[in-house]
Tab-separated table of C-alpha atoms in Angstrom:
chain	number	residue	atom	x	y	z
I	29	MET	CA	3.510	-46.228	58.663
I	30	SER	CA	5.300	-43.807	56.490
I	31	GLN	CA	4.759	-40.014	55.327
I	32	LEU	CA	4.502	-40.935	52.061
I	33	LEU	CA	2.496	-44.447	52.248
I	34	LYS	CA	0.013	-42.524	55.274
I	35	LEU	CA	-0.680	-40.086	52.079
I	36	PHE	CA	-1.026	-42.479	49.656
I	37	THR	CA	-3.448	-44.925	52.093
I	38	ALA	CA	-5.377	-40.713	52.671
I	39	SER	CA	-6.059	-40.475	49.290
I	40	GLN	CA	-6.827	-43.849	48.452
I	41	GLU	CA	-9.750	-43.499	49.867
I	42	ALA	CA	-10.445	-40.130	49.208
I	43	HIS	CA	-10.375	-41.409	45.902
I	44	THR	CA	-13.907	-43.446	46.602
I	45	ALA	CA	-15.399	-41.093	49.115
I	46	LEU	CA	-15.613	-38.012	47.518
I	47	ARG	CA	-17.999	-39.002	45.100
I	48	PRO	CA	-20.163	-38.080	43.587
I	49	GLN	CA	-19.235	-34.391	44.147
I	50	VAL	CA	-15.973	-34.169	42.944
I	51	ARG	CA	-15.610	-34.904	39.056
I	52	LYS	CA	-13.846	-37.177	37.471
I	53	THR	CA	-12.251	-34.770	35.216
I	54	PRO	CA	-10.924	-36.526	31.848
I	55	LEU	CA	-7.510	-37.266	30.974
I	56	ASP	CA	-7.309	-37.138	27.100
I	57	ARG	CA	-4.688	-37.607	24.766
I	58	SER	CA	-4.219	-34.374	22.125
I	59	HIS	CA	-4.140	-35.880	18.692
I	60	MET	CA	-2.374	-32.676	17.411
I	61	LEU	CA	-0.313	-32.375	20.666
I	62	SER	CA	0.993	-35.613	20.176
I	63	THR	CA	1.595	-35.185	16.691
I	64	LEU	CA	3.514	-31.931	17.278
I	65	TYR	CA	5.484	-32.963	19.527
I	66	GLY	CA	6.064	-36.510	18.366
I	67	CYS	CA	5.159	-38.578	22.169
I	68	ASP	CA	1.579	-39.800	23.309
I	69	LEU	CA	0.931	-36.738	25.241
I	70	PHE	CA	-2.190	-37.047	27.616
I	71	LEU	CA	-3.984	-33.368	29.140
I	72	LYS	CA	-5.490	-33.883	32.622
I	73	GLY	CA	-8.254	-31.361	33.232
I	74	GLU	CA	-8.796	-30.493	35.962
I	75	HIS	CA	-10.012	-26.813	34.822
I	76	LEU	CA	-13.252	-29.107	33.670
I	77	GLN	CA	-13.430	-29.213	37.347
I	78	HIS	CA	-16.201	-27.510	39.813
I	79	THR	CA	-14.787	-24.662	40.422
I	80	GLY	CA	-12.850	-24.682	37.454
I	81	SER	CA	-9.766	-26.096	39.573
I	82	PHE	CA	-8.337	-29.192	41.096
I	83	LYS	CA	-8.086	-27.424	44.666
I	84	PHE	CA	-11.487	-28.117	45.270
I	85	ARG	CA	-10.706	-31.724	45.580
I	86	GLY	CA	-8.798	-30.526	48.640
I	87	ALA	CA	-11.191	-28.543	50.036
I	88	SER	CA	-13.623	-31.303	49.458
I	89	ASN	CA	-11.631	-33.949	51.550
I	90	LYS	CA	-10.917	-31.221	54.242
I	91	ILE	CA	-14.466	-30.333	54.803
I	92	ARG	CA	-15.163	-34.094	54.771
I	93	LEU	CA	-13.579	-35.708	57.953
I	94	LEU	CA	-13.913	-32.149	59.686
I	95	THR	CA	-16.016	-33.455	63.292
I	96	PRO	CA	-19.446	-32.176	63.960
I	97	GLU	CA	-18.403	-29.898	65.812
I	98	GLN	CA	-15.349	-28.163	63.555
I	99	LYS	CA	-18.601	-27.717	60.561
I	100	ALA	CA	-20.648	-26.260	63.420
I	101	GLN	CA	-17.808	-23.160	64.627
I	102	GLY	CA	-16.947	-23.163	60.370
I	103	VAL	CA	-13.342	-22.441	58.654
I	104	ILE	CA	-10.589	-19.973	58.264
I	105	THR	CA	-8.894	-20.413	55.093
I	106	ALA	CA	-6.101	-18.357	52.747
I	107	SER	CA	-6.201	-18.279	49.252
I	108	SER	CA	-5.164	-16.520	46.243
I	109	GLY	CA	-8.393	-17.330	44.677
I	110	ASN	CA	-8.696	-20.758	43.759
I	111	HIS	CA	-8.363	-22.569	46.744
I	112	GLY	CA	-10.760	-19.814	48.153
I	113	GLN	CA	-13.218	-21.036	45.908
I	114	GLY	CA	-12.486	-24.457	46.173
I	115	MET	CA	-13.719	-23.684	50.032
I	116	ALA	CA	-15.862	-22.319	49.342
I	117	LEU	CA	-18.189	-23.765	47.476
I	118	ALA	CA	-17.003	-27.620	49.081
I	119	GLY	CA	-18.509	-25.078	52.678
I	120	ALA	CA	-21.982	-24.088	51.263
I	121	MET	CA	-22.184	-28.270	49.815
I	122	ALA	CA	-21.934	-29.120	53.699
I	123	GLY	CA	-23.468	-26.107	55.036
I	124	VAL	CA	-19.819	-25.369	56.377
I	125	PRO	CA	-18.944	-21.581	57.285
I	126	VAL	CA	-15.640	-20.193	55.073
I	127	THR	CA	-13.592	-17.345	55.880
I	128	VAL	CA	-11.483	-16.316	53.052
I	129	PHE	CA	-8.886	-14.090	53.886
I	130	VAL	CA	-7.325	-12.147	50.086
I	131	PRO	CA	-4.342	-10.345	49.439
I	132	ALA	CA	-5.257	-7.042	47.915
I	133	THR	CA	-4.202	-8.069	44.667
I	134	ALA	CA	-5.713	-11.282	43.651
I	135	SER	CA	-7.474	-11.092	40.553
I	136	PRO	CA	-11.325	-9.776	41.412
I	137	LEU	CA	-12.955	-12.263	39.006
I	138	LYS	CA	-11.097	-14.973	41.721
I	139	ILE	CA	-12.529	-12.839	44.928
I	140	ASP	CA	-16.281	-12.105	43.247
I	141	ALA	CA	-16.650	-15.588	42.278
I	142	ILE	CA	-15.946	-16.016	46.242
I	143	ARG	CA	-18.724	-14.496	47.251
I	144	ALA	CA	-20.635	-15.958	44.650
I	145	TYR	CA	-20.129	-19.312	46.481
I	146	GLY	CA	-21.185	-18.219	50.033
I	147	ALA	CA	-18.054	-17.786	52.177
I	148	THR	CA	-16.852	-14.575	54.262
I	149	VAL	CA	-13.718	-12.048	52.151
I	150	ASN	CA	-11.462	-10.760	54.668
I	151	MET	CA	-9.229	-8.826	51.963
I	152	ILE	CA	-5.711	-8.135	53.515
I	153	GLU	CA	-2.646	-5.337	52.174
I	154	LYS	CA	-0.041	-7.959	52.260
I	155	ASP	CA	1.932	-10.309	50.415
I	156	ALA	CA	0.122	-13.777	50.108
I	157	LEU	CA	2.284	-15.949	52.639
I	158	SER	CA	1.707	-12.468	54.657
I	159	VAL	CA	-1.993	-12.533	53.727
I	160	GLU	CA	-2.005	-17.132	55.286
I	161	LEU	CA	0.060	-16.303	58.338
I	162	GLU	CA	-2.903	-13.506	59.210
I	163	ALA	CA	-5.140	-16.236	58.754
I	164	ALA	CA	-3.384	-18.615	60.574
I	165	GLU	CA	-3.424	-16.766	63.617
I	166	THR	CA	-6.660	-15.160	63.451
I	167	ALA	CA	-8.195	-19.066	63.224
I	168	ALA	CA	-5.972	-20.173	66.207
I	169	ARG	CA	-6.781	-16.868	68.466
I	170	GLU	CA	-11.047	-17.499	67.527
I	171	GLY	CA	-10.848	-21.482	68.271
I	172	ILE	CA	-11.289	-21.877	64.474
I	173	THR	CA	-9.926	-24.828	61.956
I	174	PHE	CA	-7.549	-23.447	59.621
I	175	VAL	CA	-7.443	-24.928	56.134
I	176	SER	CA	-3.985	-23.821	54.106
I	177	PRO	CA	-4.049	-24.313	51.014
I	178	TYR	CA	-1.196	-26.722	50.387
I	179	ASN	CA	-0.315	-27.080	54.540
I	180	ASP	CA	-2.668	-30.060	55.528
I	181	GLU	CA	-2.754	-33.346	55.284
I	182	ASP	CA	-6.401	-34.353	54.230
I	183	VAL	CA	-5.593	-31.388	51.662
I	184	ILE	CA	-3.037	-33.022	49.454
I	185	ALA	CA	-4.917	-36.114	49.852
I	186	GLY	CA	-7.766	-34.902	47.554
I	187	GLN	CA	-5.139	-33.801	45.761
I	188	GLY	CA	-4.200	-37.183	44.687
I	189	THR	CA	-7.818	-38.441	43.315
I	190	ILE	CA	-5.946	-36.857	40.563
I	191	ALA	CA	-3.061	-39.527	39.868
I	192	PHE	CA	-5.279	-42.499	40.672
I	193	GLU	CA	-7.694	-41.181	38.356
I	194	MET	CA	-4.488	-40.827	35.261
I	195	LEU	CA	-3.718	-43.949	36.347
I	196	GLU	CA	-6.904	-45.572	35.485
I	197	THR	CA	-7.209	-44.328	32.007
I	198	GLU	CA	-3.540	-44.907	31.629
I	199	PRO	CA	-1.441	-47.092	33.631
I	200	LYS	CA	1.882	-46.739	31.553
I	201	LEU	CA	2.687	-42.430	32.089
I	202	ASP	CA	6.503	-42.292	31.471
I	203	ALA	CA	6.028	-38.918	32.732
I	204	VAL	CA	3.980	-36.111	34.093
I	205	PHE	CA	3.970	-32.792	34.507
I	206	VAL	CA	3.002	-30.146	37.477
I	207	ALA	CA	3.562	-26.850	38.320
I	208	VAL	CA	4.031	-26.267	42.073
I	209	GLY	CA	3.417	-23.097	44.095
I	210	GLY	CA	2.715	-24.611	47.826
I	211	GLY	CA	2.972	-28.503	47.037
I	212	GLY	CA	0.191	-29.594	48.230
I	213	LEU	CA	-0.695	-30.792	44.456
I	214	ILE	CA	2.420	-32.458	43.732
I	215	SER	CA	2.950	-33.877	46.671
I	216	GLY	CA	-0.715	-35.782	46.267
I	217	ILE	CA	-0.237	-36.901	42.767
I	218	GLY	CA	3.530	-38.094	43.538
I	219	ALA	CA	2.393	-39.563	46.432
I	220	VAL	CA	0.465	-42.212	44.674
I	221	MET	CA	2.424	-42.668	41.168
I	222	LYS	CA	5.388	-43.765	43.649
I	223	HIS	CA	3.258	-46.082	45.044
I	224	LEU	CA	1.456	-47.457	42.048
I	225	SER	CA	3.577	-46.634	39.044
I	226	PRO	CA	7.553	-45.527	40.722
I	227	GLU	CA	9.017	-45.758	36.572
I	228	THR	CA	6.817	-42.746	35.882
I	229	ARG	CA	8.950	-39.443	36.259
I	230	ILE	CA	7.495	-36.514	38.392
I	231	VAL	CA	8.471	-33.112	36.857
I	232	ALA	CA	7.929	-29.981	39.086
I	233	CYS	CA	7.247	-27.022	36.701
I	234	TRP	CA	8.184	-23.368	37.625
I	235	PRO	CA	7.768	-19.997	36.920
I	236	GLU	CA	11.057	-17.820	36.831
I	237	ALA	CA	8.700	-15.290	38.425
I	238	SER	CA	7.648	-16.954	41.133
I	239	VAL	CA	10.044	-20.173	42.415
I	240	ALA	CA	10.050	-20.410	45.980
I	241	MET	CA	9.572	-24.433	46.987
I	242	TYR	CA	12.367	-24.883	43.788
I	243	ALA	CA	15.289	-22.445	45.802
I	244	SER	CA	14.190	-24.454	49.037
I	245	LEU	CA	14.597	-27.494	47.159
I	246	GLN	CA	18.178	-26.476	45.711
I	247	ALA	CA	18.749	-25.287	49.142
I	248	GLY	CA	17.818	-27.995	51.185
I	249	GLU	CA	15.879	-25.669	53.419
I	250	ILE	CA	13.208	-23.654	52.895
I	251	VAL	CA	13.984	-20.022	52.126
I	252	GLU	CA	12.224	-17.411	50.923
I	253	PRO	CA	13.540	-15.829	47.346
I	254	GLU	CA	12.592	-12.792	45.729
I	255	GLU	CA	8.883	-12.827	44.368
I	256	HIS	CA	8.702	-10.911	40.810
I	257	ASP	CA	5.200	-10.545	39.170
I	258	THR	CA	3.927	-13.215	36.662
I	259	LEU	CA	1.101	-15.439	34.545
I	260	SER	CA	1.415	-18.094	37.205
I	261	ASP	CA	-0.915	-16.355	39.832
I	262	GLY	CA	-1.883	-19.971	41.534
I	263	THR	CA	1.434	-20.959	41.958
I	264	ALA	CA	2.241	-17.470	43.359
I	265	GLY	CA	4.003	-16.844	46.736
I	266	GLY	CA	6.292	-17.910	49.528
I	267	LEU	CA	6.529	-21.115	52.096
I	268	GLU	CA	4.690	-21.374	55.742
I	269	PRO	CA	7.602	-22.425	57.682
I	270	GLY	CA	7.623	-26.261	58.431
I	271	THR	CA	5.551	-26.802	55.673
I	272	ILE	CA	4.588	-30.405	54.866
I	273	THR	CA	4.560	-30.704	51.426
I	274	PHE	CA	8.557	-29.939	51.710
I	275	PRO	CA	9.324	-33.552	52.772
I	276	LEU	CA	7.029	-34.660	50.777
I	277	CYS	CA	9.026	-32.618	47.272
I	278	GLN	CA	11.765	-33.754	48.304
I	279	ALA	CA	10.776	-37.227	48.650
I	280	VAL	CA	8.574	-37.470	44.446
I	281	VAL	CA	10.023	-34.613	42.520
I	282	ASP	CA	12.534	-36.430	40.172
I	283	ASP	CA	12.904	-33.425	38.006
I	284	CYS	CA	12.527	-29.196	37.661
I	285	VAL	CA	11.644	-27.559	34.874
I	286	LEU	CA	11.713	-23.598	35.100
I	287	VAL	CA	10.020	-21.116	32.493
I	288	SER	CA	10.132	-17.563	31.606
I	289	GLU	CA	7.036	-15.712	31.412
I	290	GLU	CA	7.392	-15.787	26.923
I	291	GLU	CA	7.190	-20.092	27.838
I	292	ILE	CA	4.171	-18.985	29.634
I	293	LYS	CA	2.154	-17.265	27.122
I	294	ALA	CA	3.274	-19.817	24.375
I	295	ALA	CA	1.478	-22.663	25.903
I	296	MET	CA	-1.490	-20.969	27.089
I	297	LYS	CA	-1.282	-20.114	23.351
I	298	THR	CA	-0.508	-22.991	22.048
I	299	LEU	CA	-3.160	-24.499	23.867
I	300	ALA	CA	-6.546	-22.548	23.124
I	301	ARG	CA	-4.602	-23.409	19.609
I	302	TYR	CA	-5.186	-26.412	19.393
I	303	GLU	CA	-7.296	-27.570	21.944
I	304	ARG	CA	-9.863	-24.540	21.960
I	305	TRP	CA	-9.174	-24.522	26.010
I	306	MET	CA	-8.819	-21.068	28.177
I	307	VAL	CA	-6.867	-21.897	31.174
I	308	GLU	CA	-4.867	-20.135	33.148
I	309	GLY	CA	-0.881	-19.083	33.664
I	310	ALA	CA	-0.483	-22.140	36.010
I	311	ALA	CA	-1.837	-24.058	33.909
I	312	GLY	CA	0.304	-22.816	31.481
I	313	VAL	CA	3.476	-22.846	33.187
I	314	ALA	CA	2.673	-27.293	32.474
I	315	MET	CA	2.608	-27.192	29.470
I	316	ALA	CA	5.479	-24.678	28.646
I	317	ALA	CA	7.350	-26.777	31.137
I	318	PHE	CA	6.650	-29.683	28.565
I	319	MET	CA	6.860	-27.749	25.126
I	320	GLN	CA	11.098	-26.727	26.530
I	321	GLN	CA	11.646	-30.387	27.476
I	322	ALA	CA	9.597	-32.278	24.438
I	323	GLU	CA	12.389	-33.508	22.728
I	324	GLN	CA	13.244	-36.038	25.041
I	325	TRP	CA	10.246	-37.302	25.696
I	326	ARG	CA	9.819	-38.398	21.455
I	327	GLY	CA	8.081	-40.803	20.943
I	328	LYS	CA	7.222	-41.421	25.537
I	329	ARG	CA	3.881	-41.151	26.829
I	330	VAL	CA	3.241	-38.255	28.265
I	331	ALA	CA	0.746	-36.366	31.147
I	332	VAL	CA	0.345	-32.586	31.552
I	333	VAL	CA	-2.004	-32.044	34.719
I	334	LEU	CA	-3.767	-29.000	33.301
I	335	CYS	CA	-4.610	-27.135	36.437
I	336	GLY	CA	-7.463	-24.760	36.248
I	337	LYS	CA	-8.510	-21.688	34.233
I	338	ASN	CA	-10.079	-19.123	36.170
I	339	ILE	CA	-8.180	-16.188	34.737
I	340	THR	CA	-9.004	-12.932	33.759
I	341	LEU	CA	-9.990	-11.680	30.633
I	342	GLU	CA	-6.922	-9.100	30.132
I	343	LYS	CA	-4.235	-11.558	31.466
I	344	PHE	CA	-5.328	-14.302	28.635
I	345	THR	CA	-5.876	-11.473	25.599
I	346	GLY	CA	-1.821	-10.751	27.120
I	347	ALA	CA	-0.833	-13.949	26.679
I	348	VAL	CA	-1.824	-14.682	23.100
I	349	LYS	CA	-0.936	-11.922	21.543
């Protein structure tokens, strides 16, 4: 069985098994934005998911598939915020202890939310990739399950349930725009789309300031480009060596789009103005990429995945000035 088919099958099973714990989020046609851009524009509201992010899907699927022994031991993960919140809530609902390693630069609001959901937070004065590696090493040393934010088939399969929901609502989509960090979200969505709707273009979107997967795809191997601060903290950081998402992205990504910080701000402002939605920078990345490429999608049916809403007030205020 190919890796894509295996992932599709796992996502299909998760799509049923995760109900009702994981919310089916809406795929709404934006009347105003569709009129503005001359296409049928659908917004997948993952910012309305529990914990405010799609990450709850993958976390719930991973917790569901742990053995009784693994559940009793608990899990260790690493996160800049959204994945940690998803793991914390999924663990709390299943009675599984969760420890989250976070970079000290992570959003204080997201760290507070992780604690509020019941997880233990271990703050590390390192960059996001180094924190992931330290968390994995700690888990291996202590004999505890490590859950990567993206480098885990069960987590990716959980994210793939988004694609089933989109196609149940709109079976004919010409393109889906997805923000990319470690690649778990687009790998899951892409694996399902390539099986059920191969004509749908999978458009990968990055902030120009943080392009680890983009640079790796261009190079044909995992590389470590220089990272800069970005409003899209949910997609920031490098890739684990040997991550399974790299070949998956090679297989599912059709188009790549880079957006500036100003374009991200403009997209966040657009969503606030027309939809009254306060989304985080990573969601702004996918919307910004569509806005940049909108002319080529006139008359088409396009979906943008709004992957999260957990933002600091300061970042949102700066984005919409």
